[in-house]
Amino acid sequence: MMPSERLIVAVDMTDGETALTVAKKLQGVPWAFKINYPLVLGAGPRIITEMSGLGRVICDFKVADIPFTNGLIAGEAFRRGASGLIVHGFTGADSVSECVKVAGEFGDDRAVYVVTEMSHPGGTTFTQPNADALCAMAVEAGASGVIAPATRPDRLRYIRERVGSLEILSPGVGAQGGSAAEAVRAGADRIIVGRSITGAGDPKGAARSIIEELETV
Ligand code: NUP
């Protein structure tokens, strides 16, 4: 994988015009943009389609409901142009499987990623003790990948052993203290970076220097 294919930029802001301006500056540099509730609530759901005109979009909605409702959310995200959807796993295999099923209806290129252990300090309270079960369930449900913490490379290594060849997307680089190169060395396929790119004076330069760091791995 090319180093630039390892980078996903989290566009965490509420203003749609600002988000599109940042994405245009970065266009063609990262593998994908990841968007989240702040942007979709601030700018409206059409931002999913608008951003998808500038690159691959992963909707980080951490979908966490009964299968019926999960399926509706997944359908809206993919219909509007998302390539990937991040879902919670604690809701159980049926809820996750429904998202995988809906993704498949939109095509083989639509991905579902299951959150395992979260990257922030609170991630150790409930998600860490359940990471094994979440990994096993993600594999069993046919997810494309999992989300695992760049803030804890030892845990990334542990999770890699449990998910086999599933893709690992790893947030927590930069603002949360994790290192891009260390995360990839520990088993991440791709890293998710938000504030240290979008908050930089030169976001493209910041993205490029992370890609350069990844060239050393
Ligand atoms: O465990 C997780 N940690 C995390 O930070 C799961 C996530 N989805 N994220 C997201 O990654 C978070 O919502 C944000 O969009 C991004 C990290 O941003 P930053 O800390 O690089 O600014």
GROMACS .gro file of C-alpha atoms and ligand atoms in nm:
model
  239
    1MET     CA    1   0.000   0.000   0.000
    2MET     CA    2   0.129   0.347  -0.089
    3PRO     CA    3   0.188   0.566   0.220
    4SER     CA    4  -0.075   0.817   0.100
    5GLU     CA    5  -0.331   0.535   0.089
    6ARG     CA    6  -0.277   0.494   0.461
    7LEU     CA    7  -0.408   0.841   0.550
    8ILE     CA    8  -0.769   0.928   0.631
    9VAL     CA    9  -0.842   1.289   0.730
   10ALA     CA   10  -1.116   1.348   0.987
   11VAL     CA   11  -1.297   1.669   0.892
   12ASP     CA   12  -1.442   1.757   1.231
   13MET     CA   13  -1.610   2.094   1.204
   14THR     CA   14  -1.967   2.218   1.181
   15ASP     CA   15  -1.957   2.464   0.891
   16GLY     CA   16  -2.009   2.304   0.552
   17GLU     CA   17  -1.831   2.572   0.348
   18THR     CA   18  -1.524   2.557   0.571
   19ALA     CA   19  -1.523   2.176   0.548
   20LEU     CA   20  -1.542   2.184   0.169
   21THR     CA   21  -1.264   2.444   0.155
   22VAL     CA   22  -1.039   2.224   0.370
   23ALA     CA   23  -1.127   1.915   0.164
   24LYS     CA   24  -1.050   2.100  -0.162
   25LYS     CA   25  -0.708   2.199  -0.025
   26LEU     CA   26  -0.643   1.833   0.057
   27GLN     CA   27  -0.805   1.680  -0.251
   28GLY     CA   28  -0.601   1.392  -0.391
   29VAL     CA   29  -0.365   1.373  -0.090
   30PRO     CA   30  -0.533   1.138   0.164
   31TRP     CA   31  -0.704   0.810   0.079
   32ALA     CA   32  -1.034   0.931   0.228
   33PHE     CA   33  -1.215   1.194   0.429
   34LYS     CA   34  -1.397   1.092   0.743
   35ILE     CA   35  -1.698   1.294   0.850
   36ASN     CA   36  -1.893   1.282   1.170
   37TYR     CA   37  -2.208   1.417   1.336
   38PRO     CA   38  -2.073   1.770   1.393
   39LEU     CA   39  -2.050   1.827   1.019
   40VAL     CA   40  -2.367   1.645   0.919
   41LEU     CA   41  -2.570   1.820   1.191
   42GLY     CA   42  -2.414   2.157   1.111
   43ALA     CA   43  -2.424   2.142   0.733
   44GLY     CA   44  -2.705   1.897   0.661
   45PRO     CA   45  -2.679   1.548   0.513
   46ARG     CA   46  -2.615   1.676   0.160
   47ILE     CA   47  -2.259   1.741   0.279
   48ILE     CA   48  -2.203   1.362   0.247
   49THR     CA   49  -2.269   1.387  -0.127
   50GLU     CA   50  -2.076   1.713  -0.165
   51MET     CA   51  -1.770   1.574   0.012
   52SER     CA   52  -1.790   1.253  -0.189
   53GLY     CA   53  -1.732   1.466  -0.500
   54LEU     CA   54  -1.388   1.550  -0.357
   55GLY     CA   55  -1.281   1.204  -0.245
   56ARG     CA   56  -1.386   0.888  -0.068
   57VAL     CA   57  -1.607   0.958   0.234
   58ILE     CA   58  -1.634   0.748   0.547
   59CYS     CA   59  -1.931   0.834   0.768
   60ASP     CA   60  -1.825   0.797   1.129
   61PHE     CA   61  -2.178   0.774   1.267
   62LYS     CA   62  -2.089   0.505   1.524
   63VAL     CA   63  -2.424   0.354   1.443
   64ALA     CA   64  -2.561   0.185   1.758
   65ASP     CA   65  -2.924   0.079   1.735
   66ILE     CA   66  -3.155  -0.213   1.666
   67PRO     CA   67  -3.106  -0.379   1.326
   68PHE     CA   68  -3.406  -0.205   1.165
   69THR     CA   69  -3.289   0.146   1.260
   70ASN     CA   70  -2.924   0.064   1.183
   71GLY     CA   71  -3.031  -0.047   0.837
   72LEU     CA   72  -3.210   0.283   0.772
   73ILE     CA   73  -2.907   0.486   0.883
   74ALA     CA   74  -2.669   0.276   0.673
   75GLY     CA   75  -2.898   0.307   0.371
   76GLU     CA   76  -2.905   0.686   0.397
   77ALA     CA   77  -2.527   0.714   0.437
   78PHE     CA   78  -2.452   0.489   0.139
   79ARG     CA   79  -2.731   0.636  -0.078
   80ARG     CA   80  -2.582   0.980  -0.024
   81GLY     CA   81  -2.239   0.866  -0.141
   82ALA     CA   82  -2.051   0.727   0.158
   83SER     CA   83  -1.792   0.461   0.076
   84GLY     CA   84  -1.764   0.349   0.435
   85LEU     CA   85  -1.962   0.354   0.759
   86ILE     CA   86  -1.833   0.323   1.114
   87VAL     CA   87  -2.065   0.133   1.349
   88HIS     CA   88  -2.056   0.032   1.715
   89GLY     CA   89  -2.037  -0.336   1.794
   90PHE     CA   90  -2.173  -0.343   2.150
   91THR     CA   91  -2.525  -0.353   2.006
   92GLY     CA   92  -2.461  -0.713   1.896
   93ALA     CA   93  -2.406  -0.919   1.586
   94ASP     CA   94  -2.755  -0.871   1.442
   95SER     CA   95  -2.723  -0.491   1.445
   96VAL     CA   96  -2.380  -0.502   1.280
   97SER     CA   97  -2.484  -0.768   1.028
   98GLU     CA   98  -2.772  -0.548   0.915
   99CYS     CA   99  -2.527  -0.269   0.827
  100VAL     CA  100  -2.306  -0.519   0.642
  101LYS     CA  101  -2.612  -0.644   0.452
  102VAL     CA  102  -2.719  -0.291   0.351
  103ALA     CA  103  -2.362  -0.201   0.248
  104GLY     CA  104  -2.361  -0.506   0.019
  105GLU     CA  105  -2.680  -0.386  -0.148
  106PHE     CA  106  -2.491  -0.074  -0.261
  107GLY     CA  107  -2.192  -0.269  -0.394
  108ASP     CA  108  -1.883  -0.462  -0.294
  109ASP     CA  109  -1.687  -0.140  -0.257
  110ARG     CA  110  -1.895  -0.019   0.044
  111ALA     CA  111  -1.728  -0.088   0.375
  112VAL     CA  112  -1.848  -0.129   0.734
  113TYR     CA  113  -1.598  -0.075   1.015
  114VAL     CA  114  -1.670  -0.183   1.372
  115VAL     CA  115  -1.536   0.015   1.668
  116THR     CA  116  -1.336  -0.210   1.900
  117GLU     CA  117  -1.133  -0.029   2.165
  118MET     CA  118  -1.167   0.350   2.158
  119SER     CA  119  -0.862   0.576   2.154
  120HIS     CA  120  -0.945   0.825   2.430
  121PRO     CA  121  -0.867   0.758   2.801
  122GLY     CA  122  -1.228   0.650   2.865
  123GLY     CA  123  -1.183   0.381   2.600
  124THR     CA  124  -1.019   0.165   2.865
  125THR     CA  125  -1.332   0.158   3.085
  126PHE     CA  126  -1.581  -0.037   2.875
  127THR     CA  127  -1.439  -0.088   2.528
  128GLN     CA  128  -1.097  -0.231   2.625
  129PRO     CA  129  -1.233  -0.516   2.842
  130ASN     CA  130  -1.469  -0.611   2.558
  131ALA     CA  131  -1.226  -0.571   2.268
  132ASP     CA  132  -1.178  -0.947   2.218
  133ALA     CA  133  -1.550  -1.008   2.179
  134LEU     CA  134  -1.593  -0.703   1.956
  135CYS     CA  135  -1.310  -0.823   1.728
  136ALA     CA  136  -1.454  -1.175   1.704
  137MET     CA  137  -1.798  -1.037   1.628
  138ALA     CA  138  -1.665  -0.800   1.358
  139VAL     CA  139  -1.497  -1.095   1.183
  140GLU     CA  140  -1.806  -1.313   1.220
  141ALA     CA  141  -2.045  -1.043   1.093
  142GLY     CA  142  -1.841  -0.995   0.776
  143ALA     CA  143  -1.728  -0.639   0.848
  144SER     CA  144  -1.458  -0.493   0.623
  145GLY     CA  145  -1.256  -0.370   0.916
  146VAL     CA  146  -1.232  -0.238   1.268
  147ILE     CA  147  -1.136   0.084   1.445
  148ALA     CA  148  -0.852   0.046   1.698
  149PRO     CA  149  -0.646   0.297   1.897
  150ALA     CA  150  -0.322   0.457   1.775
  151THR     CA  151  -0.287   0.587   2.131
  152ARG     CA  152  -0.210   0.230   2.251
  153PRO     CA  153   0.019   0.052   2.002
  154ASP     CA  154   0.036  -0.255   2.228
  155ARG     CA  155  -0.341  -0.284   2.203
  156LEU     CA  156  -0.327  -0.231   1.827
  157ARG     CA  157  -0.088  -0.527   1.808
  158TYR     CA  158  -0.324  -0.732   2.023
  159ILE     CA  159  -0.626  -0.640   1.809
  160ARG     CA  160  -0.436  -0.717   1.486
  161GLU     CA  161  -0.384  -1.071   1.615
  162ARG     CA  162  -0.758  -1.106   1.670
  163VAL     CA  163  -0.895  -0.968   1.344
  164GLY     CA  164  -0.669  -1.151   1.100
  165SER     CA  165  -0.671  -0.979   0.763
  166LEU     CA  166  -0.954  -0.733   0.837
  167GLU     CA  167  -0.857  -0.374   0.772
  168ILE     CA  168  -0.763  -0.171   1.080
  169LEU     CA  169  -0.831   0.203   1.077
  170SER     CA  170  -0.659   0.376   1.364
  171PRO     CA  171  -0.752   0.713   1.514
  172GLY     CA  172  -0.564   0.896   1.787
  173VAL     CA  173  -0.261   1.017   1.591
  174GLY     CA  174  -0.136   1.368   1.669
  175ALA     CA  175  -0.383   1.559   1.888
  176GLN     CA  176  -0.452   1.250   2.105
  177GLY     CA  177  -0.081   1.167   2.133
  178GLY     CA  178  -0.041   0.866   1.901
  179SER     CA  179   0.226   0.832   1.631
  180ALA     CA  180   0.140   0.753   1.269
  181ALA     CA  181   0.448   0.539   1.201
  182GLU     CA  182   0.416   0.350   1.530
  183ALA     CA  183   0.047   0.275   1.461
  184VAL     CA  184   0.128   0.127   1.119
  185ARG     CA  185   0.417  -0.072   1.266
  186ALA     CA  186   0.178  -0.208   1.529
  187GLY     CA  187  -0.064  -0.335   1.264
  188ALA     CA  188  -0.285  -0.047   1.144
  189ASP     CA  189  -0.356  -0.041   0.771
  190ARG     CA  190  -0.466   0.319   0.777
  191ILE     CA  191  -0.454   0.602   1.027
  192ILE     CA  192  -0.722   0.861   1.094
  193VAL     CA  193  -0.593   1.213   1.161
  194GLY     CA  194  -0.815   1.511   1.237
  195ARG     CA  195  -0.707   1.821   1.424
  196SER     CA  196  -0.335   1.804   1.355
  197ILE     CA  197  -0.416   1.836   0.983
  198THR     CA  198  -0.739   2.039   0.973
  199GLY     CA  199  -0.617   2.278   1.244
  200ALA     CA  200  -0.278   2.338   1.081
  201GLY     CA  201  -0.204   2.664   0.899
  202ASP     CA  202  -0.117   2.452   0.594
  203PRO     CA  203  -0.336   2.139   0.604
  204LYS     CA  204  -0.188   1.996   0.282
  205GLY     CA  205   0.166   2.042   0.417
  206ALA     CA  206   0.065   1.877   0.745
  207ALA     CA  207  -0.091   1.583   0.557
  208ARG     CA  208   0.218   1.547   0.340
  209SER     CA  209   0.452   1.542   0.639
  210ILE     CA  210   0.249   1.258   0.792
  211ILE     CA  211   0.270   1.070   0.461
  212GLU     CA  212   0.648   1.130   0.461
  213GLU     CA  213   0.665   0.987   0.813
  214LEU     CA  214   0.480   0.679   0.682
  215GLU     CA  215   0.734   0.636   0.404
  216THR     CA  216   0.986   0.545   0.676
  217VAL     CA  217   0.780   0.247   0.800
  218NUP     O1  218  -1.180   0.546   1.915
  218NUP     C1  219  -1.200   0.639   1.838
  218NUP     N1  220  -1.128   0.754   1.852
  218NUP     C2  221  -1.146   0.862   1.768
  218NUP     O2  222  -1.077   0.965   1.787
  218NUP     C3  223  -1.292   0.631   1.733
  218NUP     C4  224  -1.310   0.739   1.647
  218NUP     N2  225  -1.396   0.728   1.546
  218NUP     N3  226  -1.237   0.855   1.665
  218NUP     C5  227  -1.256   0.968   1.570
  218NUP     O3  228  -1.131   0.995   1.504
  218NUP     C6  229  -1.298   1.100   1.634
  218NUP     O4  230  -1.438   1.110   1.634
  218NUP     C7  231  -1.235   1.202   1.541
  218NUP     O5  232  -1.320   1.225   1.430
  218NUP     C8  233  -1.110   1.135   1.490
  218NUP     C9  234  -0.981   1.174   1.561
  218NUP     O6  235  -0.959   1.310   1.547
  218NUP     P1  236  -0.826   1.383   1.605
  218NUP     O7  237  -0.809   1.344   1.747
  218NUP     O8  238  -0.711   1.340   1.517
  218NUP     O9  239  -0.857   1.530   1.588
   0.00000   0.00000   0.00000
